[in-house]
XYZ file of C-alpha atoms in Angstrom:
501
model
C 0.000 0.000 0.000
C 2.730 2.156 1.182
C 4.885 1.953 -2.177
C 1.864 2.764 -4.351
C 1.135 5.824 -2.563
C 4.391 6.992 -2.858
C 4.189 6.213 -6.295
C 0.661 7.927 -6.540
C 2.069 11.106 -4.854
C 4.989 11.616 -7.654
C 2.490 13.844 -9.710
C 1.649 16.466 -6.737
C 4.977 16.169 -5.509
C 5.722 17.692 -9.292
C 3.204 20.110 -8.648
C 4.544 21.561 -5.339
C 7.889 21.812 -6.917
C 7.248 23.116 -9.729
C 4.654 25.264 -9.037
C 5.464 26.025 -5.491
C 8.795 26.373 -5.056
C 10.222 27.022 -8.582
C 7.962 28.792 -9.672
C 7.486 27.423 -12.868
C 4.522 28.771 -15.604
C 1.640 26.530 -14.842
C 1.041 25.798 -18.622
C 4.836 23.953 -18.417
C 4.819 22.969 -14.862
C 0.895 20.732 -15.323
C 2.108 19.828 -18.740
C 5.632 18.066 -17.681
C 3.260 16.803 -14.898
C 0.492 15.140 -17.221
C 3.772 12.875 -19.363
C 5.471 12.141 -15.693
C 2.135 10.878 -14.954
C 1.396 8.772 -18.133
C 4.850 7.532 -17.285
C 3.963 6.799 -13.731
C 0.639 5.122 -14.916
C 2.315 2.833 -17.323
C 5.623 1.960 -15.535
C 4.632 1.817 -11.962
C 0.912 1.406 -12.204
C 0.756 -1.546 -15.514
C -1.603 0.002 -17.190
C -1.650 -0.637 -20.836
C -0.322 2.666 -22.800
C -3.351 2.925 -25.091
C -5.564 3.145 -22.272
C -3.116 5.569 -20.338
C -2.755 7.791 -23.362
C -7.029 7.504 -24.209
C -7.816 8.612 -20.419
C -5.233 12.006 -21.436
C -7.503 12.486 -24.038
C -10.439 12.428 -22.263
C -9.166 14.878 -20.122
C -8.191 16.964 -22.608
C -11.509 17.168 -23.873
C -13.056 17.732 -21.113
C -10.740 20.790 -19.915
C -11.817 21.960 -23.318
C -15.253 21.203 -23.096
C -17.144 22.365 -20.488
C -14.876 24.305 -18.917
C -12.382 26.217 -21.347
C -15.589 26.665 -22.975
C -17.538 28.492 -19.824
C -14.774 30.502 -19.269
C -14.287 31.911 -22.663
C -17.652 32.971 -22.678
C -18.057 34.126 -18.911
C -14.855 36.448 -20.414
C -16.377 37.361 -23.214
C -19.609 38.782 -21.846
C -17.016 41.082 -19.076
C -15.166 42.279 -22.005
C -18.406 43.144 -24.405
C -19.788 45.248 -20.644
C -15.932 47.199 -20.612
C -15.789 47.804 -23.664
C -19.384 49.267 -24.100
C -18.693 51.216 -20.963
C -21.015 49.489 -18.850
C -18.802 48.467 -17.166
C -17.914 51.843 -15.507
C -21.920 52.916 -15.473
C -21.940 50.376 -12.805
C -18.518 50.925 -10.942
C -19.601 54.822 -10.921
C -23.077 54.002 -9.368
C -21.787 51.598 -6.546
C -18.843 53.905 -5.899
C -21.600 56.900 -5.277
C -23.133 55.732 -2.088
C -21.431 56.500 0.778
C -18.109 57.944 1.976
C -17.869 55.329 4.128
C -14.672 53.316 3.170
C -15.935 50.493 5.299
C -19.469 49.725 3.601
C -18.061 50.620 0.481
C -15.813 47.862 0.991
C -18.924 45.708 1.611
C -20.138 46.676 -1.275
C -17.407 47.120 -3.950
C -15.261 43.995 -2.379
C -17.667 41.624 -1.525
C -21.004 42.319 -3.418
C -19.934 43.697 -6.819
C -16.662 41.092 -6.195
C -18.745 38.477 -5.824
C -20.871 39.045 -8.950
C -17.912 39.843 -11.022
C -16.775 36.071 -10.260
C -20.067 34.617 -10.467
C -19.608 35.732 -14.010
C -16.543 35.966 -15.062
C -13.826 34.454 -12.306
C -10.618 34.219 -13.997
C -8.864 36.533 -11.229
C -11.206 39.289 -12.645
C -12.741 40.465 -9.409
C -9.908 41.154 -7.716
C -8.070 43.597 -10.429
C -10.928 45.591 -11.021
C -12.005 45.661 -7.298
C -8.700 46.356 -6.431
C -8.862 49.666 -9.019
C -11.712 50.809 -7.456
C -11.085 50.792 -4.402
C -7.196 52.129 -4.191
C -9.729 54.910 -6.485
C -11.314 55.551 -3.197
C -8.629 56.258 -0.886
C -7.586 52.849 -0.051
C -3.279 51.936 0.716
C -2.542 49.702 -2.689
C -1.571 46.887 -0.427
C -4.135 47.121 1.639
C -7.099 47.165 -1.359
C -4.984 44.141 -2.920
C -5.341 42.371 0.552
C -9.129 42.952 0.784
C -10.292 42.183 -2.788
C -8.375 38.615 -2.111
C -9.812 37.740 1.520
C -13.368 39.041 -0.226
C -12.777 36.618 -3.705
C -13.182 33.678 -1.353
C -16.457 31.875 -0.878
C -17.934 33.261 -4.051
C -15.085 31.410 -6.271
C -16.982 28.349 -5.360
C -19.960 29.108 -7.973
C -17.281 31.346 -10.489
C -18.282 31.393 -13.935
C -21.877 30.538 -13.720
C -20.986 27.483 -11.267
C -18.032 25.938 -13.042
C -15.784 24.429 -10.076
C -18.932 23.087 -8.897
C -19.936 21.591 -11.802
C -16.710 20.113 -13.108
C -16.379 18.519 -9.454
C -19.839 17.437 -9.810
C -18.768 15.372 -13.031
C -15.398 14.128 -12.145
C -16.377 12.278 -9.338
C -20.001 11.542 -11.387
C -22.250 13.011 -8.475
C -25.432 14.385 -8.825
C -24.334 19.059 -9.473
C -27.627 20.060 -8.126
C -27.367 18.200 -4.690
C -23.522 18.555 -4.573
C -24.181 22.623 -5.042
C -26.793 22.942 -2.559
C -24.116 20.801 0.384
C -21.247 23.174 -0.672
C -23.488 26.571 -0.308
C -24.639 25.045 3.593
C -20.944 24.525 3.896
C -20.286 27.771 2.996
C -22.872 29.600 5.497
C -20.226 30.291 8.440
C -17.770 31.669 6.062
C -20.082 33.750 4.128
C -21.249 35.554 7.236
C -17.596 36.149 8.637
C -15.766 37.200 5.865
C -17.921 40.597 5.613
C -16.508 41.119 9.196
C -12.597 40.611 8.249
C -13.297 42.817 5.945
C -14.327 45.522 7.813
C -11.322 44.691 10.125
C -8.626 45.044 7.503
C -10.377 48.019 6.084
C -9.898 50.399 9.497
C -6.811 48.263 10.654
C -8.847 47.350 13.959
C -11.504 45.366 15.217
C -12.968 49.006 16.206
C -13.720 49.680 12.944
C -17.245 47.211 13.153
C -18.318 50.152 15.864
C -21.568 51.333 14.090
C -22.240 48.931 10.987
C -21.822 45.523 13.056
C -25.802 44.814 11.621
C -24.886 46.140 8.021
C -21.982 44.017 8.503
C -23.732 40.963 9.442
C -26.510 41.274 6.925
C -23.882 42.039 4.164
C -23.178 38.544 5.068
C -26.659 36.844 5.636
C -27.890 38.424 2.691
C -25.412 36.439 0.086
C -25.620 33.530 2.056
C -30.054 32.735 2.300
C -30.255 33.227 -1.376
C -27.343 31.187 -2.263
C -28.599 28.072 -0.500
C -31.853 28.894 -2.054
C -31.111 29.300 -5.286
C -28.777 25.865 -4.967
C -31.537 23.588 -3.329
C -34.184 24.453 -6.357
C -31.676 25.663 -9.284
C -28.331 23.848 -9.370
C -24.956 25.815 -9.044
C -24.966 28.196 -11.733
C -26.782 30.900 -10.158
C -25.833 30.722 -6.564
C -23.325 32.894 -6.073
C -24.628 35.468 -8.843
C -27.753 36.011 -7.196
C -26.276 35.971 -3.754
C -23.992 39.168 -4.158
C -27.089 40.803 -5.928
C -29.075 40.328 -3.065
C -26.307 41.301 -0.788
C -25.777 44.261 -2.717
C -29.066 45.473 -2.340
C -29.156 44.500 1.341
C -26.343 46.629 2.137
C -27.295 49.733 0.428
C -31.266 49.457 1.628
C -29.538 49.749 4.975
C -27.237 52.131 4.327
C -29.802 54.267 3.072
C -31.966 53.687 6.118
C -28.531 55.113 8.666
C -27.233 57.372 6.144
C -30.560 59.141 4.450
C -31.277 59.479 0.783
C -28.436 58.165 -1.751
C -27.427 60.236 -4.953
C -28.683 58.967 -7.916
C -25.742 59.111 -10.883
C -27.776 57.047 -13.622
C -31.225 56.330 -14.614
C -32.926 53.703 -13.846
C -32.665 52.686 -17.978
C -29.347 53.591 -18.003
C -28.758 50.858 -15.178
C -30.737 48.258 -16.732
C -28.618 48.742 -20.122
C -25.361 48.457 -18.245
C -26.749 45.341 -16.471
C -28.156 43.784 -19.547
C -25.754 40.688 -20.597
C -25.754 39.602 -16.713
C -29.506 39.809 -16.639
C -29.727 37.700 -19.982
C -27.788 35.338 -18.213
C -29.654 34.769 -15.643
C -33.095 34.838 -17.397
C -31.082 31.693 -19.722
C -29.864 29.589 -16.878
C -33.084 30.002 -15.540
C -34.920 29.122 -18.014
C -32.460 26.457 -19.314
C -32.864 24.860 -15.090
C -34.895 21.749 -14.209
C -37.280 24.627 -13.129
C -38.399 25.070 -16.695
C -39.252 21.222 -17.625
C -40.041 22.060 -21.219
C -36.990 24.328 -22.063
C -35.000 22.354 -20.331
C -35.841 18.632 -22.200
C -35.064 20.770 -25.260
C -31.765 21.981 -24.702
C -30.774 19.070 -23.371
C -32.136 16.694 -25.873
C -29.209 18.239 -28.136
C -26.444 16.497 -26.573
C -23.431 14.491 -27.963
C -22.075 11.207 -25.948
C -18.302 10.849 -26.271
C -16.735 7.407 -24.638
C -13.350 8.246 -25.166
C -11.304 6.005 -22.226
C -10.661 2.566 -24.159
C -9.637 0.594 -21.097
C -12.367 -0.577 -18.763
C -15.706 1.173 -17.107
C -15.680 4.384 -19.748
C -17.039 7.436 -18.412
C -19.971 9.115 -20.356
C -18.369 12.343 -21.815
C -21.229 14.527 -22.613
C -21.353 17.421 -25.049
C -23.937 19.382 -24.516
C -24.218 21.832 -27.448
C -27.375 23.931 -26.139
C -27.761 23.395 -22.224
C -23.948 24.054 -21.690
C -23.424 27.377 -19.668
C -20.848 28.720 -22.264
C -23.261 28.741 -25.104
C -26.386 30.531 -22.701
C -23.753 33.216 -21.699
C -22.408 33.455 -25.104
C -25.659 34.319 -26.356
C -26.826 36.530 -23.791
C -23.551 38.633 -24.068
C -24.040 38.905 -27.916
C -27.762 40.275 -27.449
C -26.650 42.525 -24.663
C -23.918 43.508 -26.518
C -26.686 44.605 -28.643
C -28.467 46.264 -26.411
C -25.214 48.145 -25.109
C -25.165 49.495 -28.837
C -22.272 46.921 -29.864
C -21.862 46.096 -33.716
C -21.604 41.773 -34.741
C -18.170 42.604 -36.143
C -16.802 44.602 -33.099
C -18.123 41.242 -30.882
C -16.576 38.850 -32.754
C -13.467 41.032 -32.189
C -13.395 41.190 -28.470
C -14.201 37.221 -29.047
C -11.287 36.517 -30.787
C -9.278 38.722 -28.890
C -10.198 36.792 -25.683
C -9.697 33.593 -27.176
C -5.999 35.031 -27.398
C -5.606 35.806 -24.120
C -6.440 32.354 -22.954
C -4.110 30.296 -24.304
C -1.885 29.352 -21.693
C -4.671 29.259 -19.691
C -6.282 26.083 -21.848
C -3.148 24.749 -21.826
C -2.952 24.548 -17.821
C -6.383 23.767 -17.522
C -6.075 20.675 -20.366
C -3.372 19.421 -18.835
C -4.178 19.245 -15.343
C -7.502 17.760 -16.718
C -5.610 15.223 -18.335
C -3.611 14.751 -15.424
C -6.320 14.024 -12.671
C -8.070 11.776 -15.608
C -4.743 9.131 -15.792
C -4.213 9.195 -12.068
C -7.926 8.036 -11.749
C -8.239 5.577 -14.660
C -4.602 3.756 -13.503
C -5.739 3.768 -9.920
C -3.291 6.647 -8.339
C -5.780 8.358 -7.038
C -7.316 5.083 -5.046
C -3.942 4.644 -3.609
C -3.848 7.520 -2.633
C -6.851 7.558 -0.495
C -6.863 4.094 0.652
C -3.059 5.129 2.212
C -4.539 8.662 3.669
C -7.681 7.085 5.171
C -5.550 4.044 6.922
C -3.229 7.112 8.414
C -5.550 9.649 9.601
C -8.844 6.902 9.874
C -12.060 8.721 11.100
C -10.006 11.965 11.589
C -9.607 12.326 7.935
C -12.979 14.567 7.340
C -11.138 17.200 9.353
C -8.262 17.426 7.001
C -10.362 17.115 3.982
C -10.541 20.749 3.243
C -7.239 21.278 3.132
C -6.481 19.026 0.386
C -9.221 20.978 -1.602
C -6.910 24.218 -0.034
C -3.721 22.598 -1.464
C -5.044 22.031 -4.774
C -5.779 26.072 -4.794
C -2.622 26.277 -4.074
C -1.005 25.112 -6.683
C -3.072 25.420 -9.406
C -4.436 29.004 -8.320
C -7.661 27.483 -9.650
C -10.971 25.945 -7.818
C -11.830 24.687 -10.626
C -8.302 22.607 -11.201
C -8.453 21.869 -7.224
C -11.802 19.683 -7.568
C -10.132 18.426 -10.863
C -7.516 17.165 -8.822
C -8.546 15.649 -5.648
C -11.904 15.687 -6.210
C -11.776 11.964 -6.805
C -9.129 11.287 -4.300
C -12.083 12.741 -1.620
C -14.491 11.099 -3.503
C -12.566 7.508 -2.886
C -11.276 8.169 0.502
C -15.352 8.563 1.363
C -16.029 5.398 -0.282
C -13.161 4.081 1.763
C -14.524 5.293 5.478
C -18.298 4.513 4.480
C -19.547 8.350 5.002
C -21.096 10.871 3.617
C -19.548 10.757 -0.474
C -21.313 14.571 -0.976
C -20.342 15.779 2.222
C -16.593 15.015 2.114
C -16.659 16.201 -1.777
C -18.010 19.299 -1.484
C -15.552 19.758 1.492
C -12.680 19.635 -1.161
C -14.773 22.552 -3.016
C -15.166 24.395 0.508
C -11.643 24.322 1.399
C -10.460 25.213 -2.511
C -12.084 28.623 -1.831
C -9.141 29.545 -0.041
C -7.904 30.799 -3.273
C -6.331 34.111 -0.820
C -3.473 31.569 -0.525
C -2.188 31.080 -3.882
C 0.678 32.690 -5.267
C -1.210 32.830 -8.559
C -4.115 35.036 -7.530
C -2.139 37.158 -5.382
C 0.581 37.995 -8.920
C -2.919 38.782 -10.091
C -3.540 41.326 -7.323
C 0.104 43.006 -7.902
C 0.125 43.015 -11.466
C -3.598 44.847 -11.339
C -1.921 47.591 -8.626
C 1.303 47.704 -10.279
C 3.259 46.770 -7.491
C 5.058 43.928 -8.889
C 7.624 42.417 -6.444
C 5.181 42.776 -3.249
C 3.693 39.562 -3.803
C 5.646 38.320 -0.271
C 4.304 41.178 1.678
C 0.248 40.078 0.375
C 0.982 36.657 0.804
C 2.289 37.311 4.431
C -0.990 39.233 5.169
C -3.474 36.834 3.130
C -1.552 33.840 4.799
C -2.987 34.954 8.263
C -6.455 35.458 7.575
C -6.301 32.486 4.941
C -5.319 30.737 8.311
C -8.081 31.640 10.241
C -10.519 30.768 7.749
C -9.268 27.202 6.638
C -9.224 26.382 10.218
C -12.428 27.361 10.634
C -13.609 25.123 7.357
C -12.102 22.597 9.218
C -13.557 22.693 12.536
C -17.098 23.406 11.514
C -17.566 21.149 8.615
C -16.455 18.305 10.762
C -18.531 19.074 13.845
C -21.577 19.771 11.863
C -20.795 16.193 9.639
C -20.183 14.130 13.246
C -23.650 15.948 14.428
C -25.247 14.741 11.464
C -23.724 11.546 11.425
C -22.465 12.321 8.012
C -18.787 12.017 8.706
């Protein structure tokens, strides 16, 4: 057992290397680390080559299909809203509430944040949070700090639910249930984060004198709707309806302490701005189980792949009109439209971001591929079957972490639940609990994304202070911390209380 977890753990021990300590490009680092672990697979592991090489393919495809796919589109719908000028309608109007640097914090950090990765992701929310708020008066550091503590819990549900769904069909579990576990999961974190942020905004736990309630509600009003919307939608709405809901929250109560708030738009001029992320709701709505009809439609359009050749294939499905990346495609091409955008100028900023991504589908591809080999070969069984005999019934407790490692490395949720999203999945299997609970726990702890060197280069390069990544990561490492032992704690009381750990 012991040998073929060592063996097993030659991939990650790439990863932390590389990516960790060298401080290699991910796109070379993941790709070295999918042929070490065809080599691994086929060497160490017997498994016969074509089978090895077929599960890379599948991989492949699937890094390219759903998710390279999603987050093309989730990019192309921010770009089309920037480039129209929306984009700073709706900056303008958030920024015009208050003075307060604390609530607009609450609102600019963590409510527009959030919605900016419920869209887009892809490190977005923290540049152009960051921008805004260093616009306001805020230290560089300190804005870079708060805009990566703040990306946190909503990264979960980033780009229209994408982590969560690719987790969901890695380890083959049902993305509506698995959504609606990871947003009660979420709860404690939701409602404390509002509060660090307040902290690290006046440097002092004094600075929650006067707006503890705002505070607190900032918090409770992302986290209700999310669990709502999860129970009876799935996981591509959750966190984009959340931050809506707890931007409105916040400023209904600010307006309540503060008086009236000046208006800096009309109400159409708003709703134009807002248009592709409105379209994208109305889609994935519509295009939810909640909409029978629609939704047999869409999905009837749908392409079966069986790619693996060895043994127990998985069902690779391409689904050409139910997919996220085709509903947000075409609601930022008709609120493009609306935003007064020509066809040609679109398919511009469309190839453009296609560009820009890459290295990105590169990484993504070949961590895909990666995760897919270590799974079909059965690395990622020895793997769990070695952790579970070593930490037993304590293992729940350390589950999140894994999901925090994977972060990590990858600076991606998305490539954390990718990666040990079947190891979790296994080492469940392995101590007979709860398979959704200790998944989603890998999910939970991967939104400790304030960790990885990856995001926080993001954060420097979007304040120009290149070269102060130490200093962040110093800060974020703290509070990053705090919050993974949290994760810890409470997810594991609350699954011994339920008897599902």
């Amino acid at each position: 057992m012991w040998i073929n977890f060592l063996w097993a753990l030659v991939p990650i021990i790439w990863l932390i290397i590389s990516l960790g300590i060298i401080g290699m490009p991910a796109s070379r680092a993941c790709t070295i680390g999918l042929i070490i672990t065809i080599a691994d697979a086929v060497l160490m592991f017997k498994q016969p080559i074509i089978n090895t090489l077929s599960g890379a393919l599948e991989g492949i495809i699937m890094g390219i299909w759903p998710i390279m796919y999603v987050i093309l589109a989730a990019l192309f719908v921010y770009q089309i809203t920037t480039d129209s000028g929306s984009m700073g309608t709706i900056e303008k109007l958030l920024s015009s509430i208050t003075t307060d640097k604390r609530i607009l914090v609450l609102i600019i950090a963590w409510g527009f944040g959030g919605f900016l990765e419920s869209i887009a992701g892809f490190g977005t929310a923290v540049a152009i949070c960051a921008g805004i708020l260093i616009s306001l008066g805020l230290e560089p550091i300190q804005a870079s700090v708060i805009c990566l503590v703040a990306n946190s819990t909503a990264t979960a549900f980033g780009a229209i639910g994408l982590p969560v769904l690719t987790l969901a069909e890695v380890t083959n579990l049902n993305d509506v249930q698995l959504g609606f576990i990871v947003t009660l999961q979420l709860v404690i974190l939701v409602i404390l984060v509002p509060f660090i942020l307040v902290i690290l905004t006046g440097k002092s736990i004094k600075a929650l004198k006067g707006i503890v309630f705002i505070t607190l509600m900032s918090g409770i009003g992302m986290a209700i709707p999310q669990v709502i919307i999860a129970k009876f939608t799935g996981a591509e709405l959750p966190a984009l309806v959340g931050s809506l809901f707890s931007i409105l929250v916040t400023v209904w109560l600010t307006k309540r302490k503060t008086g009236s708030i000046k208006e800096v738009e009309s109400v159409s001029e708003i709703l134009k701005a807002c248009s592709p992320f409105i379209l994208v709701f109305i889609f994935v709505l519509l295009a939810s189980s909640l909409c029978p009809p629609v939704n047999n439609f869409l999905t009837s359009v749908t392409t079966h792949l069986h790619v693996y050749l060895g043994k127990n294939p998985n069902d690779l499905p391409i689904n050409w009109l139910s997919s996220p990346g085709t509903l947000i495609l075409l609601a930022g091409i008709i609120g493009g439209k609306i935003q007064g955008l020509s066809l040609s100028r679109m398919f511009k900023i469309l190839l453009h971001v296609l560009k820009t991504i890459g290295m990105t589908t590169i990484t993504v591809c070949a961590i895909v591929g990666l995760a897919k080999v270590m799974v079909y070969a059965g690395m990622t069984k020895a793997l769990a079957v070695a952790l579970v005999s070593l930490l037993g019934p304590a293992y729940p407790l350390f589950a999140p972490l894994i999901g925090a490692l994977g972060t990590f490395l990858t600076g991606s949720a998305t490539s954390a639940n990718v990666l040990f999203g079947n190891l979790q999945y296994s080492a469940a299997q392995s101590l007979g609990v709860s398979k959704y609970w200790i998944v989603a726990s890998n999910m939970t702890g991967a939104t400790a994304g304030m960790l990885s060197p990856q995001n926080i280069a993001v954060a420097t390069r979007a304040i120009n202070k290149e070269g102060l990544e130490g200093k962040i990561l110093k800060e974020t490492t703290k509070w990053g911390s705090i919050y993974l032992l949290i994760t810890c704690v409470f997810l594991y009381l609350v699954g011994l209380i339920t008897k599902l750990v």
